[in-house]
Amino acid sequence: MIAKAKIIKGMYLDSVKLMLISKELRGLQGVEDAVAIMATKENKDILAATGMLVEEAKTAKDSEIVVVVKAQDEPKAESAMQKAEELLTAPVKKRSGDKAHPGSIQAAVRDLDGADICLISVAGKYAAAEANKALDMGLHVMLFSDNVSVAEELYLKQKAVDKGLLMMGPDCGTAIINGVPLAFSNVMQAGHIGLVSASGTGLQEVCAGIAHRGEGISQAFGTGGRDGKNAIGGLMLCSCLDFLMQDADTKVIVLIAKTPDAEIQAKLWEKIGQSSKPVVVNFLKDMEVPPIADMQYCNSLEETAAIACAVLRGDKPMYPEGEGYPLPKPIAGRKYIRALYSGGTLCYEAMQMYKRRRGHYPKSNIASETEFMLKDVWHSEGDCFIDMGADDFTVGRPHPMIDFTLRLKKIAEEAVHKDVAVILLDVVLGYGSHINPAKELVPVLQGLDKEIVVVCHVLGTEDDPQHLHEQVKALKDAGARVFTSHRRAVAEALDIVEQGGV
Amino acid sequence: MGRVTSIGTKVRSGEYRQLYSAHHKVRNFLAGEMLLSVCSRDICAGVYRIVLDRDDVEGIESVEVAEGKLYVNGKAYCFGAGEVYHAPVLDEIRDYPLLIHNLNGAEAMMMEQYTKGSIPSLLIKGALPNTVDGALLRYYREGLRLLFAGDYPAAVRCFRHRGIGLSPAGDDFLVGLVLGMMWVQQTQKKELSKIVDTIIHESDVNNPLIRTFMMQAKELDLDADWARFLSSLAQHGGSYLAEMQEIMKHGASSGADQLSGFFVACELFCSGMEQRIRKTVKKE
């Protein structure tokens, strides 16, 4: 074994480069260890302990960086030192890839003549500045990014209102504009129901419900979840309502939002009162609503779709027949539901349904009251409803609608508990989502203990790229109880545990 | 004329030419015993930083700060009061169960998504015995054992000046430890000043980069990423995870090493912590 060292003088290096050099050298054939390190007394002790404190490293000053290599023989050590030299003097690589992409919104607009909407998906700290640029250029904005401050959101939305533009988001995951699905959206036929929503999967679930009833949409706007808060003032909810009230293609308006603050509710009720078109409202909570002509309040996303279609047709709400699964026989000790959602609003709606039945919420990572918040999001307790699309699970990972890895792991983990009766899942289809969710889920579902019932809600339309009926069939064949209505899937899960488990 | 995105309150007037370290997004100039960092726009604001509205800061050789004026390589940059970055004052924690819930969630995520080459990665993955990493790991584990046993001076000696990076990982850990303790002291009203003084004294800071970090930690002069992370810990929802991710991007492993020190401070001084890092010591 032989060690060689080189002191780096007169070069200004950063830690990232030092680490990359260490990593590259360690990967060379015949190299046992390598490090680029500050030559402090303590680090020299470390080098000494590993047989790497050669003479040159000993003479390095505290403030100098030393590259030390330990290799099998002299030629390999020498070759590694040459490589180190090369890496030290290599210029910083900036960007790779030879395909020309526009480097700015301005360049993109130049490339795509006539574009009037800009979808922004960049790291949160740059998002507001990019949205601001787009608004300045007269573009409508769909801001997919999150981690934008309330103050920035308010500024952007006020600017958009002043300019007569849309500012959807931040954290707006779904919109269908002029028939074009943006981000996570389903394929919808053109029709006469116009939607505005401060909830992504809420909007998708209602759209799918409308499609299941043979109707289509005029527009589907997202506003971002905070629009209904006092701090934002419902600016985009109101703007989009105004648009739909004026839009000739829209005959029925649907408004969905996770319970807006009281002041914003008042503002929205006033606006709805001025509408000459029927409005169907769902604030995802049981609540008293003011009597407004031609306004109907709904308690579930399925009901919202059913009523909107019924109002459009001048008919009764239509609910397809149940799937007719017989309740399974109870099994002693199996009593809990473990819900693993990819859609935040679906998880929220399921929690509301649970509360209606049980009088309290289940444990959750998205509980708004501390009492019901999971102590550790990675360990379920009792009946537990988890939104796996929340930041707890998505930082540094793709969203669970795209990547099933973490959810599959969690399904397997939940299934080993002998007190779990039901695993409740959602599968969201459409653009942006995984291209074949059933292919991911089926092997895992087939491997589960047969005492556990899997209840699965598939959100999608027949025209979605994943083919709704194929997904439903594959999941049913794997033994899951499959529903295309979220309300019915949750009701099934609750029915099973309430009759004493499986 | 160029534009300044932010300029920290502790950037003193003067001319800075002596470069200490350089990266295409950050150039650190010696400013007495400390550093003045000149950064591109995607680096967060800090009290010793000037953030320019530029994609990179390559080629910057001199910076001159005068009353309300800034010259970079002789070229004027404008800024007003709106661009001056003040470190935020953090409020006292009111919902302690929520804080502990969030701290535990954040620590779990840090331990799961450890940055390669960082102290958490060594603690979790281990290292071959006769390597630099193996030797470092032995010191870090012993340091942690001593910290949890309350022998702070001996613990600090296991970390200081040890590890890879321009700011050795062990020094970054001590910065995070001090930052964590100062934060606990300010937001939870626990008296830890004597222990902090001992740790800083024993840290024997001899490197301008670490001195600048340590001074910011001691004074809680948080940069914008740390400020957002610590504020988010007191809030509902999981935003603290995204904020923590921003810190993990600092340097090669600096952010992760500082976070590991921060979480050790929490394990030591916040009741209800799940002791995830302490458990790695027992694995020995």
Coordinates of C-alpha atoms in Angstrom, one line a residue, chain A residues 224-448:
Chain A
G224 CA -54.5 27.4 -5.1
G225 CA -55.6 26.3 -1.7
R226 CA -55.0 29.6 0.2
D227 CA -57.3 31.7 -2.0
G228 CA -60.2 31.2 0.4
K229 CA -58.1 32.6 3.3
N230 CA -58.6 36.1 4.6
A231 CA -55.0 36.9 3.8
I232 CA -55.7 36.4 0.1
G233 CA -59.3 37.6 0.1
G234 CA -60.7 35.0 -2.3
L235 CA -59.4 37.2 -5.2
M236 CA -59.1 34.4 -7.8
L237 CA -62.3 32.5 -6.6
C238 CA -64.2 35.8 -7.2
S239 CA -62.4 36.5 -10.5
C240 CA -63.1 33.1 -11.9
L241 CA -66.7 33.2 -10.8
D242 CA -67.0 36.5 -12.6
F243 CA -65.6 35.0 -15.7
L244 CA -67.9 31.9 -15.6
M245 CA -70.9 34.2 -15.0
Q246 CA -70.1 36.0 -18.2
D247 CA -69.0 33.0 -20.2
A248 CA -71.5 32.1 -22.9
D249 CA -70.5 28.4 -22.9
T250 CA -71.1 28.0 -19.2
K251 CA -74.6 27.2 -18.1
V252 CA -74.0 25.8 -14.6
I253 CA -71.2 27.0 -12.3
V254 CA -69.5 24.7 -9.7
L255 CA -67.5 26.2 -6.8
I256 CA -65.3 23.9 -4.7
A257 CA -63.0 25.1 -1.9
K258 CA -61.7 23.7 1.4
T259 CA -63.8 25.7 3.8
P260 CA -63.0 29.4 3.1
D261 CA -62.7 31.8 6.0
A262 CA -66.0 33.4 7.1
E263 CA -65.3 36.8 5.5
I264 CA -64.5 35.1 2.2
Q265 CA -67.6 32.9 2.4
A266 CA -69.7 36.1 2.8
K267 CA -68.1 37.6 -0.2
L268 CA -68.7 34.4 -2.3
W269 CA -72.3 34.1 -1.1
E270 CA -72.9 37.7 -2.2
K271 CA -71.3 37.1 -5.6
I272 CA -73.3 33.9 -6.1
G273 CA -76.5 35.8 -5.2
Q274 CA -75.7 38.1 -8.2
S275 CA -75.4 35.1 -10.6
S276 CA -78.0 34.6 -13.3
K277 CA -76.8 31.0 -13.6
P278 CA -77.3 28.2 -11.2
V279 CA -74.4 27.6 -8.8
V280 CA -73.5 24.4 -7.1
V281 CA -71.2 24.8 -4.1
N282 CA -69.1 22.4 -2.0
F283 CA -66.9 23.8 0.8
L284 CA -66.0 20.3 1.9
K285 CA -67.7 20.7 5.3
D286 CA -71.2 20.3 6.7
M287 CA -72.4 23.8 7.3
E288 CA -75.4 26.2 7.4
V289 CA -75.6 28.1 4.2
P290 CA -77.7 31.2 3.3
P291 CA -80.8 30.7 1.2
I292 CA -79.8 31.8 -2.3
A293 CA -82.0 31.2 -5.3
D294 CA -80.5 28.8 -7.8
M295 CA -77.7 27.8 -5.4
Q296 CA -77.3 24.3 -4.0
Y297 CA -74.9 23.2 -1.4
C298 CA -73.4 19.7 -1.5
N299 CA -71.8 17.5 1.1
S300 CA -69.7 15.3 -1.1
L301 CA -67.7 15.7 -4.3
E302 CA -69.9 13.0 -5.9
E303 CA -73.0 14.9 -5.0
T304 CA -71.5 18.1 -6.4
A305 CA -71.0 16.4 -9.8
A306 CA -74.5 14.7 -9.7
I307 CA -76.3 17.9 -8.8
A308 CA -74.4 20.0 -11.4
C309 CA -75.4 17.5 -14.2
A310 CA -79.0 17.3 -12.9
V311 CA -79.4 21.1 -12.9
L312 CA -77.9 21.3 -16.4
R313 CA -80.4 18.7 -17.6
G314 CA -83.3 19.8 -15.5
D315 CA -83.5 16.3 -14.2
K316 CA -83.0 14.4 -10.9
P317 CA -79.4 13.7 -9.6
M318 CA -78.2 10.4 -11.0
Y319 CA -76.2 8.0 -8.9
P320 CA -75.0 4.9 -10.6
E321 CA -75.9 1.6 -9.0
G322 CA -73.6 0.3 -6.2
E323 CA -70.9 -2.2 -7.0
G324 CA -72.7 -4.7 -4.8
Y325 CA -69.8 -6.1 -2.8
P326 CA -71.2 -8.3 0.1
L327 CA -69.9 -7.3 3.5
P328 CA -67.1 -9.7 4.6
K329 CA -67.4 -11.7 7.8
P330 CA -65.9 -10.0 10.8
I331 CA -62.5 -11.3 12.0
A332 CA -61.7 -10.8 15.7
G333 CA -59.1 -8.1 16.4
R334 CA -59.2 -6.6 12.9
K335 CA -60.8 -3.2 13.4
Y336 CA -58.8 -0.3 11.9
I337 CA -58.9 1.5 8.6
R338 CA -55.5 2.6 7.2
A339 CA -56.1 5.1 4.4
L340 CA -53.2 5.9 2.2
Y341 CA -54.1 8.8 -0.2
S342 CA -52.3 10.5 -3.0
G343 CA -55.0 13.2 -3.3
G344 CA -55.1 15.7 -0.4
T345 CA -58.7 16.7 -0.9
L346 CA -59.8 13.1 -1.2
C347 CA -58.1 12.4 2.1
Y348 CA -59.8 15.5 3.6
E349 CA -63.2 14.4 2.3
A350 CA -62.7 11.0 3.8
M351 CA -61.9 12.5 7.1
Q352 CA -65.1 14.5 7.0
M353 CA -67.1 11.4 6.2
Y354 CA -65.4 9.6 9.1
K355 CA -66.3 12.4 11.5
R356 CA -70.0 12.3 10.4
R357 CA -70.1 8.7 11.3
R358 CA -67.9 8.6 14.4
G359 CA -68.3 12.1 15.8
H360 CA -64.5 12.7 15.8
Y361 CA -61.7 12.8 13.2
P362 CA -59.3 9.9 12.6
K363 CA -55.6 10.4 13.2
S364 CA -53.9 12.1 10.2
N365 CA -50.9 14.0 9.1
I366 CA -53.2 16.7 7.7
A367 CA -55.4 17.1 10.8
S368 CA -56.0 20.7 11.6
E369 CA -56.4 20.0 15.3
T370 CA -53.4 18.9 17.3
E371 CA -55.4 16.3 19.1
F372 CA -55.9 14.3 15.9
M373 CA -52.4 14.9 14.4
L374 CA -50.2 11.8 14.1
K375 CA -47.3 11.8 16.5
D376 CA -45.1 10.3 13.8
V377 CA -46.2 10.4 10.2
W378 CA -44.3 7.3 9.5
H379 CA -46.1 5.2 12.2
S380 CA -49.9 4.8 12.0
E381 CA -52.1 4.5 15.0
G382 CA -55.8 3.4 15.2
D383 CA -57.9 4.6 12.3
C384 CA -55.4 6.6 10.3
F385 CA -55.9 8.7 7.2
I386 CA -52.7 9.7 5.6
D387 CA -52.2 12.2 2.7
M388 CA -49.0 10.9 1.1
G389 CA -49.0 13.9 -1.2
A390 CA -48.3 16.2 1.7
D391 CA -44.8 17.6 2.2
D392 CA -44.1 15.0 4.9
F393 CA -43.7 12.4 2.2
T394 CA -42.9 14.4 -1.0
V395 CA -39.8 16.5 -0.1
G396 CA -37.1 15.2 -2.4
R397 CA -39.4 12.7 -4.0
P398 CA -41.9 12.7 -6.8
H399 CA -45.6 13.0 -5.9
P400 CA -47.3 9.7 -5.1
M401 CA -49.6 10.1 -8.1
I402 CA -46.5 9.7 -10.2
D403 CA -44.3 7.4 -8.1
F404 CA -45.8 4.6 -6.2
T405 CA -42.7 3.4 -4.4
L406 CA -43.3 4.9 -1.0
R407 CA -47.0 4.1 -1.0
L408 CA -46.3 0.4 -1.9
K409 CA -43.9 0.2 0.9
K410 CA -46.5 1.8 3.3
I411 CA -49.2 -0.6 2.1
A412 CA -47.0 -3.6 2.9
E413 CA -46.1 -2.1 6.3
E414 CA -49.7 -1.5 7.3
A415 CA -50.7 -5.0 6.2
V416 CA -48.5 -6.7 8.7
H417 CA -50.5 -5.3 11.6
K418 CA -53.0 -7.8 12.9
D419 CA -55.5 -5.1 13.9
V420 CA -55.8 -3.6 10.4
A421 CA -59.1 -4.5 8.7
V422 CA -59.2 -2.2 5.7
I423 CA -56.6 -0.5 3.5
L424 CA -58.2 2.4 1.7
L425 CA -56.5 3.8 -1.4
D426 CA -57.1 6.3 -4.1
V427 CA -55.7 5.9 -7.6
V428 CA -55.7 9.1 -9.6
L429 CA -55.6 8.8 -13.4
G430 CA -55.2 11.5 -16.0
Y431 CA -52.3 13.6 -17.4
G432 CA -49.4 14.0 -15.0
S433 CA -50.2 10.8 -13.1
H434 CA -48.5 7.4 -13.4
I435 CA -49.1 5.8 -16.7
N436 CA -50.2 2.5 -15.3
P437 CA -50.9 2.5 -11.6
A438 CA -52.5 -1.0 -11.6
K439 CA -49.2 -2.5 -12.8
E440 CA -47.5 -1.1 -9.7
L441 CA -50.3 -2.0 -7.3
V442 CA -51.4 -5.4 -8.4
P443 CA -48.3 -7.4 -7.3
V444 CA -48.4 -5.8 -3.9
L445 CA -52.1 -6.3 -3.4
Q446 CA -51.9 -9.9 -4.5
G447 CA -49.2 -10.5 -1.8
L448 CA -51.3 -9.1 1.1

